[in-house]
Amino acid sequence: MTRQIAQQCHRLVVKIGTSSLILPSGKVNLQTIDRLAYALAALANTGHEVVLVTSGAIGVGMATRHLTKRPASIPEQQALAAVGQSELMRLYGQRFGDYGAAIGQLLLTHDVFDYPVSKQHVLDTISALLRGGVIPVINENDSVAVDEMDHRTTFGDNDQLSALVATQIDADLLVVLSDIDGLYERDPRTHPDAQLIPELSHLSARVKAGASGAGSRFGTGGMVTKLAAAQTMLQAGKEMVLCSGADPRVVLQVVAGAAVGTWFKQEEDQ
């Protein structure tokens, strides 16, 4: 089925996970960052409003500090996030700048969205950046975000954050770049004959039960969190594409309507 989003998509959110930004060796995947910058700059240059939600602060921090194992303690993880976030933004600034695109950083915690005044300030900031032709680069503020008692600060994962941002700014589409090509009817890592599901209009109990929640040693997300993001988008009447982040230039194919990944969209009226 031909996808018509190319004629409709003006504002989109692109989320990239740690597994796409960090090589199996633990080093930063510079090629992925370069291709991501190229694709999003190309979209911005053709009139699209683009927001990037990025993971990777702790993973980049580990690479910067030459660590192969993620520390167990919260303070050490937050320290790595502080180191990694600055390096990640340095790389983004360099690569986006190479393609003539300006970026601006927003580090968020969940309570920003829980309070109407702070939420409105964030939404106003994103709107101002987009009006000025600047690509907002959003991440969770991992250096301060910790859930304690009734003070909710963490999103849990950036899949949830990206869906929240996409619905709050009324984006037409959320593109989630992952370490898998899309949603399969079975786990393709253990079932080589598993079939990709090209489109879904609702998430059945069977689909949810078949998802695995495991992330990588550098990140926290898994298929469960991506399905939760898809559910958020569907409930808001929005669309989401889950596809491989191995080459982020795939975003250009998605916006052009190519049949890649799994497209989560509401059923069209007959």
Short mmCIF file of C-alpha atoms in Angstrom, two decimals:
data_model
loop_
_atom_site.label_atom_id
_atom_site.label_comp_id
_atom_site.label_asym_id
_atom_site.label_seq_id
_atom_site.Cartn_x
_atom_site.Cartn_y
_atom_site.Cartn_z
CA MET A 1 0.00 0.00 0.00
CA THR A 2 1.35 3.42 -0.96
CA ARG A 3 1.80 5.71 2.00
CA GLN A 4 0.53 9.25 1.53
CA ILE A 5 2.43 10.97 4.32
CA ALA A 6 4.67 12.80 1.82
CA GLN A 7 1.80 15.12 0.89
CA GLN A 8 0.70 15.62 4.51
CA CYS A 9 3.80 15.64 6.70
CA HIS A 10 4.86 19.16 7.61
CA ARG A 11 6.07 18.64 11.17
CA LEU A 12 7.78 15.43 12.25
CA VAL A 13 9.67 14.11 15.24
CA VAL A 14 12.57 11.72 14.70
CA LYS A 15 13.79 9.62 17.61
CA ILE A 16 17.12 7.81 17.51
CA GLY A 17 18.19 5.30 20.13
CA THR A 18 21.50 4.63 21.79
CA SER A 19 21.92 1.34 19.92
CA SER A 20 22.01 3.28 16.65
CA LEU A 21 24.48 5.87 17.96
CA ILE A 22 26.95 3.49 19.62
CA LEU A 23 28.86 0.74 17.82
CA PRO A 24 29.02 -2.78 19.32
CA SER A 25 32.62 -1.94 20.26
CA GLY A 26 31.33 0.86 22.47
CA LYS A 27 32.69 3.65 20.26
CA VAL A 28 30.50 6.42 18.86
CA ASN A 29 29.02 5.69 15.43
CA LEU A 30 30.17 8.83 13.62
CA GLN A 31 28.76 7.67 10.28
CA THR A 32 25.28 7.36 11.77
CA ILE A 33 25.47 10.83 13.30
CA ASP A 34 26.63 12.27 9.98
CA ARG A 35 23.86 10.59 8.00
CA LEU A 36 21.26 11.64 10.57
CA ALA A 37 22.39 15.25 10.33
CA TYR A 38 22.31 15.09 6.55
CA ALA A 39 18.78 13.66 6.42
CA LEU A 40 17.25 16.06 8.93
CA ALA A 41 19.02 19.07 7.41
CA ALA A 42 17.73 18.03 3.98
CA LEU A 43 14.18 17.87 5.32
CA ALA A 44 14.53 21.25 7.02
CA ASN A 45 15.88 22.75 3.83
CA THR A 46 12.77 21.61 1.94
CA GLY A 47 10.38 23.26 4.39
CA HIS A 48 9.70 20.51 6.91
CA GLU A 49 9.70 21.29 10.62
CA VAL A 50 11.91 18.68 12.27
CA VAL A 51 12.46 17.82 15.93
CA LEU A 52 15.12 15.31 16.97
CA VAL A 53 14.70 13.29 20.16
CA THR A 54 18.01 11.64 20.89
CA SER A 55 19.26 9.10 23.36
CA GLY A 56 22.93 8.36 23.83
CA ALA A 57 24.23 10.60 26.61
CA ILE A 58 25.36 7.73 28.84
CA GLY A 59 26.55 5.65 25.87
CA VAL A 60 28.64 8.53 24.53
CA GLY A 61 29.87 9.20 28.07
CA MET A 62 31.03 5.60 28.33
CA ALA A 63 32.85 5.93 25.00
CA THR A 64 34.45 9.21 26.08
CA ARG A 65 35.62 7.69 29.37
CA HIS A 66 36.68 4.43 27.66
CA LEU A 67 34.30 2.29 29.73
CA THR A 68 32.98 -1.03 28.50
CA LYS A 69 30.51 -1.65 31.34
CA ARG A 70 27.72 0.66 32.40
CA PRO A 71 28.18 1.58 36.10
CA ALA A 72 25.51 0.37 38.51
CA SER A 73 25.28 3.42 40.76
CA ILE A 74 22.93 6.29 39.88
CA PRO A 75 25.50 9.07 40.59
CA GLU A 76 28.07 7.43 38.30
CA GLN A 77 25.48 7.04 35.53
CA GLN A 78 24.46 10.67 35.91
CA ALA A 79 28.06 11.79 35.81
CA LEU A 80 28.55 9.85 32.57
CA ALA A 81 25.39 11.48 31.18
CA ALA A 82 26.83 14.92 31.96
CA VAL A 83 30.06 14.07 30.13
CA GLY A 84 28.32 12.32 27.26
CA GLN A 85 25.62 14.93 26.66
CA SER A 86 28.13 17.69 26.04
CA GLU A 87 30.15 15.49 23.68
CA LEU A 88 27.00 14.33 21.87
CA MET A 89 25.90 17.93 21.30
CA ARG A 90 29.40 18.84 20.11
CA LEU A 91 29.18 16.10 17.50
CA TYR A 92 25.64 17.08 16.49
CA GLY A 93 26.61 20.76 16.27
CA GLN A 94 29.57 19.91 14.07
CA ARG A 95 27.71 17.57 11.72
CA PHE A 96 24.49 19.60 11.42
CA GLY A 97 26.62 22.69 10.83
CA ASP A 98 28.37 20.93 7.95
CA TYR A 99 24.97 20.74 6.24
CA GLY A 100 23.96 24.31 7.03
CA ALA A 101 21.46 23.44 9.76
CA ALA A 102 21.21 25.16 13.15
CA ILE A 103 20.29 23.16 16.26
CA GLY A 104 19.18 24.02 19.79
CA GLN A 105 19.28 21.77 22.86
CA LEU A 106 16.46 21.08 25.31
CA LEU A 107 17.02 18.75 28.27
CA LEU A 108 13.72 17.76 29.85
CA THR A 109 12.38 15.97 32.90
CA HIS A 110 8.89 14.53 33.19
CA ASP A 111 7.71 17.07 35.74
CA VAL A 112 8.15 19.79 33.12
CA PHE A 113 5.12 18.28 31.36
CA ASP A 114 3.26 17.63 34.61
CA TYR A 115 2.95 21.35 35.39
CA PRO A 116 0.98 23.52 32.94
CA VAL A 117 3.20 26.62 33.21
CA SER A 118 6.51 24.83 32.64
CA LYS A 119 4.97 22.70 29.88
CA GLN A 120 3.78 25.79 28.06
CA HIS A 121 7.21 27.38 28.33
CA VAL A 122 8.79 24.30 26.74
CA LEU A 123 6.21 24.19 23.94
CA ASP A 124 6.70 27.92 23.31
CA THR A 125 10.46 27.39 23.12
CA ILE A 126 10.09 24.55 20.61
CA SER A 127 7.70 26.67 18.53
CA ALA A 128 10.11 29.61 18.56
CA LEU A 129 13.00 27.38 17.47
CA LEU A 130 10.99 25.90 14.61
CA ARG A 131 9.81 29.34 13.47
CA GLY A 132 13.44 30.41 13.39
CA GLY A 133 14.47 27.45 11.28
CA VAL A 134 16.32 25.78 14.16
CA ILE A 135 16.09 22.02 14.74
CA PRO A 136 15.32 21.29 18.42
CA VAL A 137 17.45 18.45 19.80
CA ILE A 138 15.70 16.97 22.83
CA ASN A 139 16.93 14.49 25.40
CA GLU A 140 15.96 13.53 28.91
CA ASN A 141 18.03 15.37 31.50
CA ASP A 142 19.70 12.18 32.72
CA SER A 143 22.01 14.02 35.10
CA VAL A 144 19.12 15.13 37.33
CA ALA A 145 16.20 12.85 36.48
CA VAL A 146 15.47 10.40 39.31
CA ASP A 147 12.09 9.24 40.58
CA GLU A 148 11.76 9.82 44.31
CA MET A 149 8.49 9.38 46.17
CA ASP A 150 5.86 11.56 44.45
CA HIS A 151 8.34 13.69 42.50
CA ARG A 152 8.21 12.22 39.01
CA THR A 153 11.11 13.32 36.82
CA THR A 154 12.06 10.38 34.56
CA PHE A 155 10.35 9.40 31.33
CA GLY A 156 11.70 5.87 31.65
CA ASP A 157 12.90 5.87 28.06
CA ASN A 158 13.13 8.22 25.11
CA ASP A 159 10.52 6.29 23.13
CA GLN A 160 7.96 7.58 25.61
CA LEU A 161 9.53 11.04 25.52
CA SER A 162 9.41 11.19 21.72
CA ALA A 163 5.73 10.23 21.61
CA LEU A 164 4.92 12.77 24.30
CA VAL A 165 6.76 15.52 22.44
CA ALA A 166 5.16 14.53 19.12
CA THR A 167 1.63 14.66 20.50
CA GLN A 168 2.21 17.87 22.48
CA ILE A 169 3.57 19.80 19.48
CA ASP A 170 0.92 18.33 17.14
CA ALA A 171 3.45 16.63 14.88
CA ASP A 172 2.11 14.78 11.87
CA LEU A 173 4.49 11.86 12.22
CA LEU A 174 6.89 10.21 14.65
CA VAL A 175 9.76 8.22 13.13
CA VAL A 176 11.47 5.88 15.59
CA LEU A 177 14.89 4.71 14.42
CA SER A 178 15.77 1.43 16.09
CA ASP A 179 18.16 -1.52 15.90
CA ILE A 180 15.45 -3.55 14.17
CA ASP A 181 13.72 -3.10 10.80
CA GLY A 182 10.24 -2.85 12.31
CA LEU A 183 7.72 -4.93 14.22
CA TYR A 184 7.76 -8.64 13.44
CA GLU A 185 5.09 -11.20 14.22
CA ARG A 186 7.81 -13.12 16.08
CA ASP A 187 11.28 -12.26 17.32
CA PRO A 188 13.46 -12.42 14.18
CA ARG A 189 16.58 -13.00 16.28
CA THR A 190 15.28 -16.39 17.33
CA HIS A 191 12.92 -17.06 14.40
CA PRO A 192 14.70 -16.37 11.08
CA ASP A 193 11.44 -16.91 9.16
CA ALA A 194 9.60 -14.20 11.11
CA GLN A 195 7.59 -11.81 8.93
CA LEU A 196 7.67 -8.03 9.16
CA ILE A 197 4.30 -6.42 9.87
CA PRO A 198 4.07 -3.52 7.37
CA GLU A 199 1.07 -1.73 8.90
CA LEU A 200 -0.89 -1.79 12.14
CA SER A 201 -3.97 0.20 13.11
CA HIS A 202 -4.29 -1.12 16.66
CA LEU A 203 -2.16 -3.01 19.15
CA SER A 204 -3.77 -6.28 20.13
CA ALA A 205 -2.96 -8.19 23.31
CA ARG A 206 -1.20 -10.77 21.14
CA VAL A 207 1.07 -8.16 19.58
CA LYS A 208 1.93 -6.69 22.97
CA ALA A 209 2.58 -10.12 24.47
CA GLY A 210 5.03 -10.95 21.69
CA ALA A 211 7.19 -7.89 22.34
CA SER A 212 10.46 -8.15 24.22
CA GLY A 213 11.45 -5.42 26.66
CA ALA A 214 15.19 -5.98 26.66
CA GLY A 215 17.50 -3.14 25.65
CA SER A 216 21.21 -3.09 24.95
CA ARG A 217 24.02 -2.63 27.46
CA PHE A 218 24.27 0.99 26.30
CA GLY A 219 20.54 1.83 26.29
CA THR A 220 17.30 1.06 28.06
CA GLY A 221 14.66 0.76 25.34
CA GLY A 222 13.12 -2.35 23.83
CA MET A 223 10.10 -3.28 21.70
CA VAL A 224 7.71 -2.82 24.63
CA THR A 225 8.61 0.85 24.93
CA LYS A 226 8.25 1.34 21.18
CA LEU A 227 4.79 -0.20 21.20
CA ALA A 228 3.86 2.09 24.09
CA ALA A 229 4.98 5.05 21.98
CA ALA A 230 2.93 3.74 19.05
CA GLN A 231 -0.10 3.41 21.32
CA THR A 232 0.29 7.02 22.44
CA MET A 233 0.44 8.19 18.84
CA LEU A 234 -2.55 6.12 17.74
CA GLN A 235 -4.66 7.34 20.65
CA ALA A 236 -3.85 10.91 19.63
CA GLY A 237 -4.87 10.23 16.04
CA LYS A 238 -1.26 10.47 14.86
CA GLU A 239 1.04 8.17 12.92
CA MET A 240 4.35 6.52 13.71
CA VAL A 241 6.90 4.58 11.70
CA LEU A 242 9.30 2.13 13.33
CA CYS A 243 12.29 1.34 11.15
CA SER A 244 15.99 0.59 11.22
CA GLY A 245 18.39 3.33 12.27
CA ALA A 246 21.38 1.61 10.67
CA ASP A 247 21.25 4.31 8.00
CA PRO A 248 19.22 7.32 9.25
CA ARG A 249 18.83 8.56 5.69
CA VAL A 250 15.89 6.14 5.68
CA VAL A 251 13.91 9.06 7.14
CA LEU A 252 13.95 10.62 3.67
CA GLN A 253 12.39 7.44 2.27
CA VAL A 254 9.74 7.44 5.01
CA VAL A 255 8.71 11.02 4.28
CA ALA A 256 8.63 10.20 0.56
CA GLY A 257 6.11 7.45 1.29
CA ALA A 258 8.33 4.41 0.77
CA ALA A 259 7.22 1.11 2.28
CA VAL A 260 9.88 0.71 4.95
CA GLY A 261 9.50 -0.46 8.53
CA THR A 262 6.18 -0.78 10.32
CA TRP A 263 3.64 2.01 9.90
CA PHE A 264 1.29 2.57 12.82
CA LYS A 265 -1.79 4.44 11.64
CA GLN A 266 -5.49 4.52 12.29
CA GLU A 267 -7.76 2.68 9.89
CA GLU A 268 -8.98 4.86 7.07
CA ASP A 269 -12.71 5.47 6.77
CA GLN A 270 -14.33 3.31 4.19
#
